[in-house]
Amino acid sequence: QVQLVQSGAEVKKPGASVKVSCEASGYKFTNFALTWVRQAPGQGLEWMGWINPYNANAKSVQNLQDRVTMTTDTSTSTAYIELRNLRSDDTAVYYCARADPGGSTYYYVFWGQGTLVTVSS
Amino acid sequence: SYVLTQPPSVSVAPGQTAYIACGGNNIGYKSVHWYQQRPGQAPVLVIYYNNDRPSGIPERFSGSNSGNTATLTISRVEAGDEADYYCQVWDTSNDNAVFGPGTKVTVL
């Protein structure tokens, strides 16, 4: 069965960096892109970006482009997202999700359990 | 960028029908997907391609999409349906997913 297992909660100070991992199993890792979505406390879902493990092509939303890096390790079927220069409004639960393609759309059947990142001085 | 709108909240009595709207410019030309999120849990896909149900999702969940509004319908609402619901589309012009702001469904 498909599973996405994320790393544990993190507490960071403003200006620091955080790296969250997402280990995939139950399918061929390079066959599907992985997406990162975050959710601030009491807020909605924010799509952050995605990466294709087959060729490592990645794209993030414009307002995060200068602070975020997405990578994959195909030897361990693990995706990573690193967010630099953390601010208090980066406090959120970060989810990875497998992007299932369908013509001109993508949807998300499989999600990680979420990783809480708290940014506080 | 493409923008989706949803009502902040919908209240419904048990056994009745809940309708959750998702608005967007000519959204009828896009495929709309819906997610249920209970407190403290990851989202769960309940409808994809406007009206398809993943395995394990009850038939009480259905969807429609036309014009500028997509709708998630929950028939015979149960207490366990109380959750936040998000619509999602793929914005082909920017090559990214877009989520609606979410609707909190309260079962009275």
Coordinates of C-alpha atoms in Angstrom, one line a residue:
Chain A
Q1 CA 0.0 0.0 0.0
V2 CA 1.1 3.5 -0.7
Q3 CA 2.5 5.4 2.3
L4 CA 4.2 8.7 2.8
V5 CA 5.9 9.1 6.1
Q6 CA 7.2 12.4 7.2
S7 CA 9.9 13.5 9.7
G8 CA 9.0 14.7 13.2
A9 CA 8.1 18.1 14.5
E10 CA 10.6 20.9 14.5
V11 CA 11.0 24.1 16.6
K12 CA 13.2 26.8 15.0
K13 CA 14.2 30.3 15.7
P14 CA 13.5 33.1 13.3
G15 CA 16.2 33.3 10.6
A16 CA 17.1 29.6 10.9
S17 CA 16.4 26.8 8.3
V18 CA 14.4 23.7 8.5
K19 CA 14.4 20.5 6.3
V20 CA 11.4 18.2 6.3
S21 CA 11.6 14.7 4.8
C22 CA 8.9 12.5 3.2
E23 CA 9.7 8.8 2.7
A24 CA 7.6 7.1 0.1
S25 CA 6.8 3.4 -0.2
G26 CA 4.4 1.1 -2.0
Y27 CA 4.9 2.4 -5.5
K28 CA 7.7 3.3 -7.9
F29 CA 9.0 6.6 -6.5
T30 CA 10.1 8.0 -9.9
N31 CA 6.7 7.6 -11.5
F32 CA 4.9 10.4 -9.6
A33 CA 5.7 14.0 -8.7
L34 CA 5.5 14.9 -5.0
T35 CA 3.9 18.1 -3.9
W36 CA 4.3 20.1 -0.7
V37 CA 1.3 21.8 1.0
R38 CA 1.3 23.8 4.2
Q39 CA -1.4 24.8 6.6
A40 CA -0.9 27.6 9.1
P41 CA -2.8 27.3 12.4
G42 CA -6.5 27.8 11.8
Q43 CA -5.9 28.5 8.1
G44 CA -6.5 26.8 4.8
L45 CA -4.2 24.7 2.6
E46 CA -1.4 26.5 0.7
W47 CA 0.2 24.7 -2.3
M48 CA 4.0 25.4 -2.0
G49 CA 5.5 23.6 -5.0
W50 CA 6.3 20.2 -6.4
I51 CA 9.2 18.1 -7.6
N52 CA 9.5 15.3 -10.2
P53 CA 11.7 12.6 -8.8
Y54 CA 12.4 11.2 -12.2
N55 CA 14.4 14.3 -13.4
A56 CA 14.5 16.4 -10.2
N57 CA 12.7 19.3 -11.9
A58 CA 11.0 21.4 -9.3
K59 CA 8.8 24.4 -9.1
S60 CA 7.7 26.5 -6.1
V61 CA 5.3 29.3 -5.8
Q62 CA 6.6 32.7 -6.6
N63 CA 6.5 34.1 -3.0
L64 CA 8.6 31.3 -1.7
Q65 CA 11.1 30.8 -4.6
D66 CA 14.0 32.6 -2.9
R67 CA 13.7 30.7 0.4
V68 CA 12.6 27.1 -0.6
T69 CA 14.5 24.2 -2.1
M70 CA 12.9 20.8 -2.9
T71 CA 15.0 17.8 -3.6
T72 CA 14.7 14.0 -3.8
D73 CA 16.9 11.0 -3.0
T74 CA 15.8 8.2 -5.3
S75 CA 18.0 5.7 -3.5
T76 CA 15.8 6.0 -0.4
S77 CA 12.6 7.1 -2.1
T78 CA 12.6 10.3 0.0
A79 CA 11.7 13.8 -0.8
Y80 CA 12.9 16.9 1.1
I81 CA 11.8 20.5 1.4
E82 CA 14.1 23.0 3.0
L83 CA 12.8 26.4 4.0
R84 CA 15.4 29.1 4.8
N85 CA 15.3 32.4 6.7
L86 CA 12.3 31.2 8.7
R87 CA 9.7 33.8 9.9
S88 CA 7.0 33.5 12.4
D89 CA 4.4 33.2 9.7
D90 CA 6.1 30.0 8.4
T91 CA 4.7 28.3 11.5
A92 CA 2.5 25.6 10.0
V93 CA 1.9 21.9 9.4
Y94 CA 3.8 20.9 6.3
Y95 CA 2.4 18.0 4.2
C96 CA 3.8 16.1 1.3
A97 CA 1.3 14.5 -1.1
R98 CA 1.7 12.4 -4.2
A99 CA 0.5 14.1 -7.4
D100 CA -1.7 11.8 -9.4
P101 CA -2.1 13.0 -13.0
G102 CA -5.2 13.1 -15.0
G103 CA -5.1 14.8 -18.4
S104 CA -4.6 18.5 -17.6
T105 CA -5.1 18.2 -13.9
Y106 CA -3.5 16.7 -10.8
Y107 CA -5.1 15.5 -7.6
Y108 CA -3.9 14.1 -4.3
V109 CA -5.0 10.7 -3.0
F110 CA -2.0 10.0 -0.8
W111 CA -0.8 12.4 1.9
G112 CA 1.9 12.3 4.5
Q113 CA 0.8 12.6 8.2
G114 CA 2.1 16.2 8.4
T115 CA 5.1 17.8 10.1
L116 CA 4.5 20.7 12.5
V117 CA 7.2 23.4 12.1
T118 CA 7.1 26.1 14.8
V119 CA 9.1 29.3 14.4
S120 CA 9.5 31.1 17.7
S121 CA 12.2 33.1 19.4
Chain B
S1 CA -3.5 33.5 -10.9
Y2 CA -6.7 31.5 -10.6
V3 CA -8.8 32.2 -7.5
L4 CA -11.4 29.9 -5.9
T5 CA -14.1 31.0 -3.5
Q6 CA -16.0 29.0 -0.9
P7 CA -18.5 30.0 1.9
P8 CA -16.8 30.0 5.3
S9 CA -19.4 27.7 6.9
V10 CA -22.4 25.5 6.2
S11 CA -24.7 24.1 8.9
V12 CA -26.9 21.1 8.3
A13 CA -29.1 18.8 10.4
P14 CA -28.4 15.1 10.6
G15 CA -30.1 13.2 7.8
Q16 CA -30.4 16.4 5.6
T17 CA -28.3 17.4 2.6
A18 CA -25.3 19.7 2.6
Y19 CA -24.3 21.7 -0.4
I20 CA -20.8 23.2 -0.5
A21 CA -20.1 25.7 -3.4
C22 CA -16.8 26.4 -5.0
G23 CA -16.7 29.4 -7.3
G24 CA -14.2 30.3 -10.0
N25 CA -14.0 31.9 -13.4
N26 CA -15.4 29.3 -15.9
I27 CA -14.6 26.6 -13.4
G28 CA -16.9 24.4 -15.4
Y29 CA -14.1 23.9 -17.9
K30 CA -11.8 22.6 -15.2
S31 CA -11.7 19.4 -13.2
V32 CA -12.5 20.0 -9.6
H33 CA -11.4 17.8 -6.7
W34 CA -12.7 17.9 -3.1
Y35 CA -11.0 17.1 0.2
Q36 CA -12.3 16.5 3.6
Q37 CA -10.1 17.5 6.6
R38 CA -11.0 16.6 10.1
P39 CA -9.2 18.4 13.0
G40 CA -5.6 17.3 13.4
Q41 CA -5.7 15.1 10.4
A42 CA -4.3 15.2 6.9
P43 CA -6.8 16.0 4.1
V44 CA -8.7 13.1 2.5
L45 CA -9.8 13.1 -1.2
V46 CA -13.5 12.6 -1.4
I47 CA -14.3 13.6 -5.0
Y48 CA -12.0 13.9 -8.0
Y49 CA -12.8 14.7 -11.6
N50 CA -15.8 16.7 -10.5
N51 CA -17.9 13.6 -9.5
D52 CA -15.7 10.5 -9.1
R53 CA -15.4 8.9 -5.7
P54 CA -12.2 7.2 -4.6
S55 CA -12.6 3.7 -3.2
G56 CA -13.9 3.8 0.4
I57 CA -15.8 7.1 0.0
P58 CA -19.5 6.6 0.6
E59 CA -22.0 7.2 -2.2
R60 CA -23.5 10.0 -0.1
F61 CA -20.7 12.2 -1.4
S62 CA -21.2 13.5 -4.9
G63 CA -20.2 16.5 -7.0
S64 CA -21.2 18.6 -10.0
N65 CA -19.5 21.4 -11.9
S66 CA -20.9 23.9 -14.4
G67 CA -20.5 27.5 -15.4
N68 CA -18.7 29.4 -12.6
T69 CA -19.7 27.0 -9.7
A70 CA -18.7 23.5 -8.6
T71 CA -20.7 21.9 -5.8
L72 CA -20.0 19.1 -3.4
T73 CA -23.2 17.5 -2.1
I74 CA -23.3 15.4 1.0
S75 CA -26.6 13.5 1.3
R76 CA -28.0 12.0 4.5
V77 CA -25.4 13.9 6.6
E78 CA -24.0 12.2 9.6
A79 CA -22.2 13.5 12.6
G80 CA -18.9 12.1 11.2
D81 CA -19.2 14.4 8.2
E82 CA -18.4 17.4 10.4
A83 CA -15.1 18.7 8.9
D84 CA -13.5 21.3 6.7
Y85 CA -13.9 20.8 3.0
Y86 CA -11.6 22.2 0.3
C87 CA -12.0 22.4 -3.4
Q88 CA -8.9 22.2 -5.7
V89 CA -8.2 22.8 -9.3
W90 CA -5.1 22.8 -11.5
D91 CA -4.1 26.2 -12.9
T92 CA -2.6 25.2 -16.2
S93 CA -1.5 28.8 -17.0
N94 CA 0.8 28.8 -13.9
D95 CA 1.3 25.1 -13.6
N96 CA 0.3 24.9 -10.0
A97 CA -2.6 23.6 -7.8
V98 CA -5.0 26.0 -6.3
F99 CA -7.1 25.3 -3.2
G100 CA -10.2 27.1 -2.2
P101 CA -10.2 28.7 1.3
G102 CA -12.3 25.9 2.8
T103 CA -15.8 25.5 4.2
K104 CA -16.5 24.3 7.7
V105 CA -19.4 21.9 7.8
T106 CA -21.2 21.8 11.1
V107 CA -23.7 19.1 11.9
L108 CA -26.4 20.5 14.1

